[in-house]
mmCIF file of C-alpha atoms in Angstrom:
data_model
loop_
_atom_site.group_PDB
_atom_site.id
_atom_site.type_symbol
_atom_site.label_atom_id
_atom_site.label_comp_id
_atom_site.label_asym_id
_atom_site.label_seq_id
_atom_site.Cartn_x
_atom_site.Cartn_y
_atom_site.Cartn_z
ATOM 1 C CA GLU A 1 62.220 88.504 113.666
ATOM 2 C CA ARG A 2 65.279 90.590 112.890
ATOM 3 C CA SER A 3 65.494 91.757 116.459
ATOM 4 C CA SER A 4 68.466 93.623 117.857
ATOM 5 C CA LYS A 5 69.432 90.438 119.712
ATOM 6 C CA SER A 6 69.697 88.239 116.631
ATOM 7 C CA PHE A 7 71.386 90.793 114.421
ATOM 8 C CA ASN A 8 74.795 89.679 113.175
ATOM 9 C CA PHE A 9 77.229 92.419 114.127
ATOM 10 C CA GLY A 10 80.089 90.494 112.602
ATOM 11 C CA ALA A 11 78.825 90.947 109.056
ATOM 12 C CA TYR A 12 78.627 93.718 106.505
ATOM 13 C CA HIS A 13 75.064 94.776 105.721
ATOM 14 C CA PRO A 14 73.331 96.849 103.055
ATOM 15 C CA LEU A 15 71.820 100.200 103.949
ATOM 16 C CA GLU A 16 68.235 98.939 104.196
ATOM 17 C CA THR A 17 69.220 96.288 106.737
ATOM 18 C CA ILE A 18 71.045 98.834 108.886
ATOM 19 C CA TYR A 19 68.155 101.296 108.741
ATOM 20 C CA SER A 20 65.728 98.527 109.658
ATOM 21 C CA TRP A 21 67.962 97.429 112.516
ATOM 22 C CA MET A 22 67.966 100.990 113.859
ATOM 23 C CA ASP A 23 64.218 100.693 114.367
ATOM 24 C CA ASP A 24 64.755 97.471 116.284
ATOM 25 C CA LEU A 25 67.351 99.142 118.478
ATOM 26 C CA VAL A 26 65.007 102.021 119.216
ATOM 27 C CA ALA A 27 62.194 99.587 119.996
ATOM 28 C CA ALA A 28 64.434 97.638 122.366
ATOM 29 C CA HIS A 29 65.608 100.777 124.205
ATOM 30 C CA PRO A 30 62.731 103.261 123.939
ATOM 31 C CA ASN A 31 63.808 105.305 126.945
ATOM 32 C CA LEU A 32 67.318 105.852 125.685
ATOM 33 C CA VAL A 33 67.491 105.731 121.895
ATOM 34 C CA THR A 34 65.644 107.711 119.254
ATOM 35 C CA LYS A 35 66.117 107.744 115.506
ATOM 36 C CA GLU A 36 65.981 111.237 114.064
ATOM 37 C CA GLN A 37 66.019 112.132 110.400
ATOM 38 C CA ILE A 38 68.444 114.983 109.790
ATOM 39 C CA GLY A 39 67.662 115.360 106.093
ATOM 40 C CA THR A 40 67.966 113.457 102.867
ATOM 41 C CA SER A 41 70.893 112.584 100.654
ATOM 42 C CA TYR A 42 71.477 113.793 97.085
ATOM 43 C CA GLU A 43 69.595 110.769 95.757
ATOM 44 C CA GLY A 44 66.803 111.236 98.258
ATOM 45 C CA ARG A 45 67.676 108.676 100.878
ATOM 46 C CA PRO A 46 66.871 109.615 104.460
ATOM 47 C CA MET A 47 69.792 110.321 106.762
ATOM 48 C CA TYR A 48 69.205 109.090 110.287
ATOM 49 C CA VAL A 49 71.088 109.898 113.430
ATOM 50 C CA LEU A 50 70.692 107.772 116.556
ATOM 51 C CA LYS A 51 70.336 109.931 119.625
ATOM 52 C CA PHE A 52 71.190 108.446 122.995
ATOM 53 C CA SER A 53 69.646 110.590 125.676
ATOM 54 C CA THR A 54 68.121 110.222 129.099
ATOM 55 C CA GLY A 55 66.253 113.508 128.840
ATOM 56 C CA GLY A 56 66.726 117.241 128.810
ATOM 57 C CA ASP A 57 66.945 119.641 125.929
ATOM 58 C CA LYS A 58 70.133 120.321 124.005
ATOM 59 C CA ARG A 59 72.311 118.891 126.694
ATOM 60 C CA PRO A 60 76.071 118.937 126.166
ATOM 61 C CA ALA A 61 76.583 116.334 123.483
ATOM 62 C CA ILE A 62 79.076 114.138 121.692
ATOM 63 C CA TRP A 63 78.900 113.672 117.937
ATOM 64 C CA VAL A 64 80.118 110.492 116.250
ATOM 65 C CA ASP A 65 79.841 109.778 112.533
ATOM 66 C CA SER A 66 81.064 106.799 110.568
ATOM 67 C CA GLY A 67 81.536 105.991 106.931
ATOM 68 C CA ILE A 68 81.662 109.403 105.290
ATOM 69 C CA HIS A 69 83.887 107.592 102.759
ATOM 70 C CA SER A 70 81.629 104.846 101.551
ATOM 71 C CA ARG A 71 84.150 102.146 100.708
ATOM 72 C CA GLU A 72 85.538 102.125 104.251
ATOM 73 C CA TRP A 73 83.034 99.480 105.264
ATOM 74 C CA VAL A 74 84.488 98.598 108.625
ATOM 75 C CA SER A 75 83.622 102.154 109.704
ATOM 76 C CA GLN A 76 79.887 101.755 109.193
ATOM 77 C CA ALA A 77 80.004 98.267 110.698
ATOM 78 C CA THR A 78 81.797 99.699 113.722
ATOM 79 C CA GLY A 79 79.110 102.366 113.965
ATOM 80 C CA VAL A 80 76.417 99.688 114.153
ATOM 81 C CA TRP A 81 78.283 97.710 116.810
ATOM 82 C CA THR A 82 78.959 100.900 118.785
ATOM 83 C CA ALA A 83 75.310 101.928 118.777
ATOM 84 C CA ASN A 84 74.350 98.558 120.182
ATOM 85 C CA LYS A 85 77.156 98.755 122.739
ATOM 86 C CA ILE A 86 76.015 102.135 124.032
ATOM 87 C CA ALA A 87 72.425 100.942 124.318
ATOM 88 C CA SER A 88 73.243 97.635 125.980
ATOM 89 C CA ASP A 89 75.874 98.997 128.382
ATOM 90 C CA TYR A 90 73.722 101.853 129.606
ATOM 91 C CA GLY A 91 72.673 100.954 133.122
ATOM 92 C CA THR A 92 75.476 98.455 133.652
ATOM 93 C CA ASP A 93 78.612 100.389 132.692
ATOM 94 C CA ALA A 94 79.041 102.962 135.452
ATOM 95 C CA SER A 95 80.964 105.593 133.505
ATOM 96 C CA LEU A 96 78.747 105.418 130.417
ATOM 97 C CA THR A 97 75.648 105.586 132.589
ATOM 98 C CA SER A 98 77.049 108.568 134.439
ATOM 99 C CA LEU A 99 77.883 110.300 131.164
ATOM 100 C CA LEU A 100 74.403 109.767 129.768
ATOM 101 C CA LYS A 101 72.855 111.289 132.887
ATOM 102 C CA THR A 102 74.151 114.680 131.830
ATOM 103 C CA MET A 103 75.197 114.361 128.193
ATOM 104 C CA ASP A 104 73.746 113.052 124.927
ATOM 105 C CA ILE A 105 75.458 111.025 122.233
ATOM 106 C CA TYR A 106 74.560 111.437 118.567
ATOM 107 C CA LEU A 107 75.667 108.674 116.207
ATOM 108 C CA LEU A 108 75.418 108.980 112.422
ATOM 109 C CA ILE A 109 76.199 105.463 111.221
ATOM 110 C CA LEU A 110 75.795 106.125 107.507
ATOM 111 C CA ALA A 111 77.221 109.560 106.824
ATOM 112 C CA ASN A 112 77.180 109.006 103.051
ATOM 113 C CA PRO A 113 74.165 106.822 102.247
ATOM 114 C CA ASP A 114 74.289 107.208 98.446
ATOM 115 C CA GLY A 115 77.960 106.314 98.332
ATOM 116 C CA TYR A 116 77.378 103.354 100.617
ATOM 117 C CA VAL A 117 74.625 101.981 98.390
ATOM 118 C CA HIS A 118 76.785 102.584 95.322
ATOM 119 C CA SER A 119 79.640 100.682 96.937
ATOM 120 C CA HIS A 120 77.269 97.769 97.510
ATOM 121 C CA THR A 121 75.620 97.736 94.116
ATOM 122 C CA SER A 122 77.909 99.242 91.484
ATOM 123 C CA ASN A 123 81.453 99.962 92.561
ATOM 124 C CA ARG A 124 82.908 98.509 95.755
ATOM 125 C CA MET A 125 85.730 101.073 95.586
ATOM 126 C CA TRP A 126 83.452 104.133 95.596
ATOM 127 C CA ARG A 127 84.525 106.778 98.102
ATOM 128 C CA LYS A 128 82.632 110.004 97.353
ATOM 129 C CA THR A 129 79.052 111.248 97.324
ATOM 130 C CA ARG A 130 76.989 110.661 94.179
ATOM 131 C CA SER A 131 76.156 114.242 93.216
ATOM 132 C CA GLN A 132 76.427 115.292 89.596
ATOM 133 C CA ASN A 133 79.177 117.755 88.758
ATOM 134 C CA SER A 134 78.312 120.502 86.347
ATOM 135 C CA GLY A 135 80.368 120.254 83.171
ATOM 136 C CA SER A 136 81.817 116.848 83.988
ATOM 137 C CA THR A 137 80.807 113.265 83.393
ATOM 138 C CA CYS A 138 82.461 112.307 86.678
ATOM 139 C CA ARG A 139 80.208 112.151 89.691
ATOM 140 C CA GLY A 140 80.704 112.775 93.355
ATOM 141 C CA VAL A 141 82.519 115.014 95.796
ATOM 142 C CA ASP A 142 84.844 113.916 98.567
ATOM 143 C CA PRO A 143 82.636 114.767 101.538
ATOM 144 C CA ASN A 144 85.678 115.123 103.739
ATOM 145 C CA ARG A 145 87.073 117.937 101.588
ATOM 146 C CA ASN A 146 83.765 119.796 101.429
ATOM 147 C CA TRP A 147 83.627 121.440 104.863
ATOM 148 C CA ASP A 148 84.153 125.116 105.421
ATOM 149 C CA ALA A 149 87.639 124.795 106.883
ATOM 150 C CA GLY A 150 90.407 125.943 104.582
ATOM 151 C CA PHE A 151 88.101 124.894 101.763
ATOM 152 C CA GLY A 152 89.850 124.506 98.427
ATOM 153 C CA GLY A 153 93.306 124.619 99.940
ATOM 154 C CA PRO A 154 96.145 122.092 99.733
ATOM 155 C CA GLY A 155 95.277 118.423 99.798
ATOM 156 C CA ALA A 156 92.007 118.713 97.927
ATOM 157 C CA SER A 157 91.468 118.420 94.205
ATOM 158 C CA THR A 158 89.759 120.814 91.820
ATOM 159 C CA ASN A 159 89.156 117.916 89.424
ATOM 160 C CA PRO A 160 85.641 116.381 89.630
ATOM 161 C CA CYS A 161 87.119 113.066 88.508
ATOM 162 C CA SER A 162 89.469 112.925 91.490
ATOM 163 C CA ASP A 163 88.618 110.942 94.602
ATOM 164 C CA SER A 164 89.510 114.004 96.664
ATOM 165 C CA TYR A 165 87.465 116.560 94.664
ATOM 166 C CA HIS A 166 86.390 119.287 97.084
ATOM 167 C CA GLY A 167 83.183 120.250 95.319
ATOM 168 C CA PRO A 168 82.007 123.575 93.946
ATOM 169 C CA SER A 169 81.640 125.342 97.290
ATOM 170 C CA PRO A 170 81.819 124.682 101.036
ATOM 171 C CA HIS A 171 78.919 122.497 102.224
ATOM 172 C CA SER A 172 77.720 122.032 98.651
ATOM 173 C CA GLU A 173 77.058 118.391 99.485
ATOM 174 C CA ILE A 174 73.669 117.963 101.087
ATOM 175 C CA GLU A 175 75.048 115.156 103.269
ATOM 176 C CA VAL A 176 77.580 117.594 104.726
ATOM 177 C CA LYS A 177 75.069 120.418 104.981
ATOM 178 C CA ASN A 178 72.649 118.218 106.937
ATOM 179 C CA VAL A 179 75.290 117.595 109.592
ATOM 180 C CA VAL A 180 76.340 121.254 109.631
ATOM 181 C CA ASN A 181 72.735 122.324 110.182
ATOM 182 C CA LEU A 182 72.180 119.867 112.997
ATOM 183 C CA VAL A 183 75.410 120.699 114.799
ATOM 184 C CA LYS A 184 74.923 124.466 114.442
ATOM 185 C CA ASN A 185 71.258 124.387 115.443
ATOM 186 C CA HIS A 186 72.059 122.245 118.453
ATOM 187 C CA GLY A 187 74.877 124.524 119.541
ATOM 188 C CA ASN A 188 76.079 122.465 122.458
ATOM 189 C CA PHE A 189 78.329 119.762 121.059
ATOM 190 C CA LYS A 190 81.479 119.302 123.103
ATOM 191 C CA SER A 191 83.110 116.621 121.019
ATOM 192 C CA PHE A 192 83.030 115.701 117.338
ATOM 193 C CA ILE A 193 84.437 112.336 116.327
ATOM 194 C CA SER A 194 84.615 111.026 112.783
ATOM 195 C CA ILE A 195 85.356 107.366 112.075
ATOM 196 C CA HIS A 196 87.281 106.376 108.961
ATOM 197 C CA ALA A 197 89.317 103.359 107.861
ATOM 198 C CA TYR A 198 92.135 102.305 107.452
ATOM 199 C CA SER A 199 95.801 102.598 108.660
ATOM 200 C CA GLN A 200 95.391 102.898 112.438
ATOM 201 C CA LEU A 201 95.573 106.569 113.245
ATOM 202 C CA LEU A 202 93.925 108.854 115.764
ATOM 203 C CA MET A 203 94.059 112.421 114.577
ATOM 204 C CA TYR A 204 93.116 115.876 115.746
ATOM 205 C CA PRO A 205 93.073 119.289 113.955
ATOM 206 C CA TYR A 206 94.449 120.680 111.812
ATOM 207 C CA GLY A 207 94.518 119.184 108.364
ATOM 208 C CA TYR A 208 94.309 122.316 106.249
ATOM 209 C CA THR A 209 97.317 123.836 107.927
ATOM 210 C CA CYS A 210 100.363 122.339 109.579
ATOM 211 C CA LYS A 211 100.226 124.941 112.335
ATOM 212 C CA ASP A 212 99.384 123.583 115.772
ATOM 213 C CA ALA A 213 95.840 123.969 116.992
ATOM 214 C CA PHE A 214 95.595 126.051 120.167
ATOM 215 C CA HIS A 215 94.688 122.927 122.168
ATOM 216 C CA ALA A 216 97.104 120.603 120.368
ATOM 217 C CA ALA A 217 98.940 119.548 123.526
ATOM 218 C CA GLU A 218 95.760 118.588 125.328
ATOM 219 C CA LEU A 219 94.290 116.838 122.288
ATOM 220 C CA ASP A 220 97.509 114.912 121.846
ATOM 221 C CA SER A 221 97.401 113.803 125.460
ATOM 222 C CA VAL A 222 93.744 112.755 125.204
ATOM 223 C CA GLY A 223 94.482 110.906 121.979
ATOM 224 C CA ARG A 224 97.435 109.034 123.445
ATOM 225 C CA SER A 225 95.423 107.951 126.453
ATOM 226 C CA ALA A 226 92.627 106.712 124.168
ATOM 227 C CA VAL A 227 95.039 104.790 121.963
ATOM 228 C CA GLN A 228 96.613 103.173 124.998
ATOM 229 C CA LYS A 229 93.190 101.818 125.935
ATOM 230 C CA LEU A 230 92.543 100.706 122.368
ATOM 231 C CA SER A 231 95.833 98.855 122.134
ATOM 232 C CA SER A 232 95.256 97.043 125.403
ATOM 233 C CA LEU A 233 92.675 94.724 123.833
ATOM 234 C CA HIS A 234 94.399 93.194 120.817
ATOM 235 C CA GLY A 235 97.731 94.999 120.686
ATOM 236 C CA THR A 236 96.770 97.070 117.652
ATOM 237 C CA THR A 237 99.244 99.901 117.237
ATOM 238 C CA TYR A 238 97.996 103.385 116.431
ATOM 239 C CA LYS A 239 99.756 106.635 115.717
ATOM 240 C CA VAL A 240 98.482 109.886 117.205
ATOM 241 C CA GLY A 241 98.915 113.395 115.840
ATOM 242 C CA SER A 242 97.445 116.232 113.858
ATOM 243 C CA ILE A 243 96.104 115.342 110.414
ATOM 244 C CA CYS A 244 98.701 117.469 108.676
ATOM 245 C CA LYS A 245 101.655 116.147 110.606
ATOM 246 C CA ILE A 246 100.664 112.503 110.777
ATOM 247 C CA ILE A 247 99.351 112.014 107.235
ATOM 248 C CA TYR A 248 99.284 114.982 104.922
ATOM 249 C CA GLN A 249 97.861 118.425 104.473
ATOM 250 C CA ALA A 250 94.187 118.050 103.617
ATOM 251 C CA SER A 251 91.768 120.961 103.466
ATOM 252 C CA GLY A 252 88.015 121.010 103.989
ATOM 253 C CA GLY A 253 87.919 118.239 106.587
ATOM 254 C CA SER A 254 85.097 117.761 109.068
ATOM 255 C CA ILE A 255 87.055 117.863 112.308
ATOM 256 C CA ASP A 256 88.820 121.080 111.318
ATOM 257 C CA TRP A 257 85.388 122.600 110.763
ATOM 258 C CA SER A 258 84.046 121.352 114.086
ATOM 259 C CA TYR A 259 87.147 122.528 115.951
ATOM 260 C CA ASN A 260 86.943 126.000 114.406
ATOM 261 C CA LEU A 261 83.275 126.080 115.375
ATOM 262 C CA GLY A 262 84.405 125.756 118.986
ATOM 263 C CA ILE A 263 84.078 122.012 119.502
ATOM 264 C CA LYS A 264 87.386 121.471 121.216
ATOM 265 C CA TYR A 265 87.468 117.686 121.399
ATOM 266 C CA SER A 266 87.483 116.957 117.685
ATOM 267 C CA PHE A 267 89.066 113.710 116.553
ATOM 268 C CA ALA A 268 89.188 111.422 113.533
ATOM 269 C CA PHE A 269 89.908 107.717 113.646
ATOM 270 C CA GLU A 270 91.428 105.596 110.916
ATOM 271 C CA LEU A 271 90.465 102.105 111.988
ATOM 272 C CA ARG A 272 92.563 99.002 111.656
ATOM 273 C CA ASP A 273 93.633 97.067 108.671
ATOM 274 C CA THR A 274 95.371 93.765 109.215
ATOM 275 C CA GLY A 275 98.143 95.010 106.965
ATOM 276 C CA ARG A 276 96.854 92.924 104.076
ATOM 277 C CA TYR A 277 93.337 93.894 103.156
ATOM 278 C CA GLY A 278 92.932 97.665 103.043
ATOM 279 C CA PHE A 279 89.269 98.474 102.441
ATOM 280 C CA ILE A 280 88.395 94.787 102.085
ATOM 281 C CA LEU A 281 88.826 93.968 105.751
ATOM 282 C CA PRO A 282 87.245 90.529 106.278
ATOM 283 C CA ALA A 283 84.000 90.558 108.227
ATOM 284 C CA ASN A 284 85.497 88.451 110.995
ATOM 285 C CA GLN A 285 87.577 91.536 111.865
ATOM 286 C CA ILE A 286 84.558 93.771 112.463
ATOM 287 C CA ILE A 287 83.946 92.878 116.087
ATOM 288 C CA PRO A 288 87.619 92.986 117.137
ATOM 289 C CA THR A 289 87.919 96.346 115.386
ATOM 290 C CA ALA A 290 84.765 97.767 116.921
ATOM 291 C CA SER A 291 85.620 96.398 120.372
ATOM 292 C CA GLU A 292 89.040 98.013 120.483
ATOM 293 C CA THR A 293 87.705 101.252 119.005
ATOM 294 C CA TRP A 294 85.055 101.401 121.692
ATOM 295 C CA LEU A 295 87.731 101.483 124.392
ATOM 296 C CA ALA A 296 89.248 104.561 122.779
ATOM 297 C CA LEU A 297 85.894 106.194 122.145
ATOM 298 C CA LYS A 298 84.828 105.648 125.725
ATOM 299 C CA ASP A 299 88.087 107.061 127.011
ATOM 300 C CA ILE A 300 87.593 110.228 124.948
ATOM 301 C CA MET A 301 83.964 110.482 125.998
ATOM 302 C CA GLU A 302 84.866 110.131 129.672
ATOM 303 C CA TYR A 303 87.475 112.839 129.319
ATOM 304 C CA VAL A 304 84.976 115.144 127.650
ATOM 305 C CA HIS A 305 82.481 114.408 130.409
ATOM 306 C CA ASP A 306 85.056 115.204 133.093
ATOM 307 C CA HIS A 307 86.366 118.361 131.419
ATOM 308 C CA SER A 308 83.364 120.531 130.719
ATOM 309 C CA TYR A 309 83.959 123.870 129.046
ATOM 310 C CA GLU B 1 78.730 96.419 88.274
ATOM 311 C CA LYS B 2 82.359 97.386 88.078
ATOM 312 C CA VAL B 3 84.651 94.400 88.426
ATOM 313 C CA PHE B 4 88.264 94.289 89.465
ATOM 314 C CA ILE B 5 89.470 91.083 87.853
ATOM 315 C CA GLY B 6 93.251 90.957 87.920
ATOM 316 C CA ASP B 7 93.587 94.278 89.735
ATOM 317 C CA GLN B 8 96.306 94.187 92.335
ATOM 318 C CA VAL B 9 97.007 96.273 95.393
ATOM 319 C CA ILE B 10 100.695 96.986 95.686
ATOM 320 C CA ARG B 11 102.368 98.059 98.902
ATOM 321 C CA VAL B 12 105.477 100.191 98.877
ATOM 322 C CA ASN B 13 107.416 100.703 102.063
ATOM 323 C CA VAL B 14 108.903 104.033 101.185
ATOM 324 C CA GLU B 15 112.568 104.411 102.033
ATOM 325 C CA SER B 16 113.491 107.949 101.010
ATOM 326 C CA GLU B 17 112.241 111.390 100.083
ATOM 327 C CA GLU B 18 113.276 110.687 96.522
ATOM 328 C CA GLN B 19 110.959 107.682 96.413
ATOM 329 C CA ILE B 20 108.137 109.820 97.778
ATOM 330 C CA ARG B 21 108.766 112.292 94.964
ATOM 331 C CA LEU B 22 108.676 109.522 92.371
ATOM 332 C CA LEU B 23 105.484 108.040 93.783
ATOM 333 C CA ARG B 24 103.854 111.469 93.848
ATOM 334 C CA ALA B 25 104.688 111.813 90.186
ATOM 335 C CA LEU B 26 103.001 108.474 89.632
ATOM 336 C CA GLU B 27 99.972 109.695 91.570
ATOM 337 C CA GLN B 28 99.662 112.777 89.365
ATOM 338 C CA ASP B 29 99.645 110.666 86.228
ATOM 339 C CA THR B 30 96.041 109.830 85.364
ATOM 340 C CA TYR B 31 96.931 107.650 82.375
ATOM 341 C CA TRP B 32 97.338 104.461 84.413
ATOM 342 C CA ASP B 33 94.108 104.997 86.351
ATOM 343 C CA LEU B 34 95.729 104.267 89.688
ATOM 344 C CA ASP B 35 93.787 104.390 92.951
ATOM 345 C CA PHE B 36 96.037 105.361 95.849
ATOM 346 C CA TRP B 37 94.578 103.775 98.988
ATOM 347 C CA LEU B 38 97.390 105.246 101.053
ATOM 348 C CA HIS B 39 99.226 108.243 99.662
ATOM 349 C CA PRO B 40 102.970 108.880 99.514
ATOM 350 C CA VAL B 41 103.627 111.244 102.400
ATOM 351 C CA ASN B 42 106.493 110.067 104.539
ATOM 352 C CA THR B 43 108.654 107.060 105.239
ATOM 353 C CA GLU B 44 106.575 106.117 108.293
ATOM 354 C CA ILE B 45 103.429 105.075 106.433
ATOM 355 C CA PRO B 46 103.372 102.593 103.545
ATOM 356 C CA VAL B 47 101.873 103.487 100.193
ATOM 357 C CA ASP B 48 99.102 101.202 98.922
ATOM 358 C CA ILE B 49 98.123 101.482 95.282
ATOM 359 C CA ARG B 50 95.279 99.674 93.542
ATOM 360 C CA VAL B 51 96.585 99.016 90.064
ATOM 361 C CA PRO B 52 94.187 98.003 87.290
ATOM 362 C CA TYR B 53 95.177 94.835 85.481
ATOM 363 C CA SER B 54 95.823 96.798 82.296
ATOM 364 C CA SER B 55 98.455 98.959 84.021
ATOM 365 C CA LEU B 56 100.176 96.301 86.105
ATOM 366 C CA TYR B 57 103.131 95.677 83.843
ATOM 367 C CA ALA B 58 103.856 99.345 83.286
ATOM 368 C CA VAL B 59 103.568 100.313 86.944
ATOM 369 C CA LYS B 60 105.758 97.487 88.190
ATOM 370 C CA ASP B 61 108.269 98.359 85.503
ATOM 371 C CA TYR B 62 108.262 101.978 86.684
ATOM 372 C CA LEU B 63 108.865 100.940 90.278
ATOM 373 C CA ARG B 64 111.641 98.522 89.379
ATOM 374 C CA ALA B 65 113.270 101.078 87.097
ATOM 375 C CA HIS B 66 113.530 103.451 90.040
ATOM 376 C CA ASN B 67 114.641 100.787 92.524
ATOM 377 C CA ILE B 68 111.464 101.131 94.551
ATOM 378 C CA GLN B 69 110.819 97.925 96.479
ATOM 379 C CA PHE B 70 107.232 96.755 96.571
ATOM 380 C CA SER B 71 105.157 93.760 97.524
ATOM 381 C CA VAL B 72 101.782 92.577 96.300
ATOM 382 C CA MET B 73 99.296 93.100 99.117
ATOM 383 C CA ILE B 74 96.279 91.783 97.191
ATOM 384 C CA SER B 75 97.028 89.645 94.155
ATOM 385 C CA ASN B 76 93.536 89.655 92.657
ATOM 386 C CA LEU B 77 91.108 92.126 94.157
ATOM 387 C CA GLN B 78 88.079 90.530 92.539
ATOM 388 C CA GLU B 79 88.729 87.242 94.337
ATOM 389 C CA LEU B 80 88.516 89.010 97.692
ATOM 390 C CA LEU B 81 85.391 90.872 96.628
ATOM 391 C CA ASP B 82 83.774 87.623 95.483
ATOM 392 C CA GLU B 83 84.513 86.097 98.876
ATOM 393 C CA GLU B 84 83.096 89.170 100.587
ATOM 394 C CA LYS B 85 79.946 89.048 98.462
ATOM 395 C CA ALA B 86 79.418 85.330 99.044
ATOM 396 C CA GLU B 87 79.802 85.864 102.782
ATOM 397 C CA MET B 88 77.260 88.678 102.734
ATOM 398 C CA GLU B 89 74.767 86.576 100.816
ATOM 399 C CA GLU B 90 75.235 83.754 103.280
ATOM 400 C CA ASN B 91 74.682 86.117 106.204
ATOM 401 C CA ASN B 92 71.626 87.542 104.535
ATOM 402 C CA MET B 93 70.170 84.051 104.099
ATOM 403 C CA MET B 94 70.801 83.310 107.774
#
């Protein structure tokens, strides 16, 4: 009964509901969507990526993850809406259809399943993973300070009780390692996009250093074009720039890792707030947020499709 | 389940480098158990701080003492969370 057509995309849902809905999406689009388990979380929950593919093996691909920080609920909700959008627009949207003829899209809606469950059941403000830290009563690592990119540098904490604790070593968090393994084993990702919330930013590398990335000019141009599309829907204003220059120096971030791995089109979104709610964005804002984000995502994807390397 | 009764989220529209320095000092202080939703980095981006009820008086006093203008973005976090939870339960029923 909980078919993909009756699912309420304008609501926040617990992990089990989202995982169950993924099966419905796959069932509704068997020739396009598959659900692949990429590993398990620290607490043993499966981690599923939705793969949108029309065939072929290890085609050039685009990676999108959402909700690596569990309390940023509009990110995961946007991931759900986006998955449905890709599936339902395939065959009718000319550019998306063209892209999926030659490229695959991987979408990890719940990048931090344990944290997401914890934010639903125990602490709505939980941001990190739920791993135990040796010698500390505080749990969890900031999974966006745990990547092997300037690991342990400025903008990450050595304190396990901090919300930006980088963890004991690069990729110590199984949730991070699972993504690293998939991306490295695949070897043909052309774009890596991470969705966060909030404060309306579109960022590109680097975060661990304030030096310009080699492709900074191009990434800036791609980002500005994407944000122009995003803003055209509801007038939401975004800022574009490198992580270090637009927010602050932050080491161990995912898109710095992906960029250094050779995935040129690496971006991170900070989705909208209404200026009043922060992480508690009302559910009636999910669809407007996801809809405007999709315009930017699609613009980036089209650019990646048109600029093979 | 952790509750946030009386917790407020305060927004500071930072006006100077000196204010950034003062807010960073506040961020380093673990005594008040503050949760910086947006960090003090530059004058372009506001700073949002979730302040536990028990630290409200002291934090506001600190800001006023240093002439840092602020507004209350969320006056009682738990009220918003209760609304969010009720909405989710309603959606789940549907």
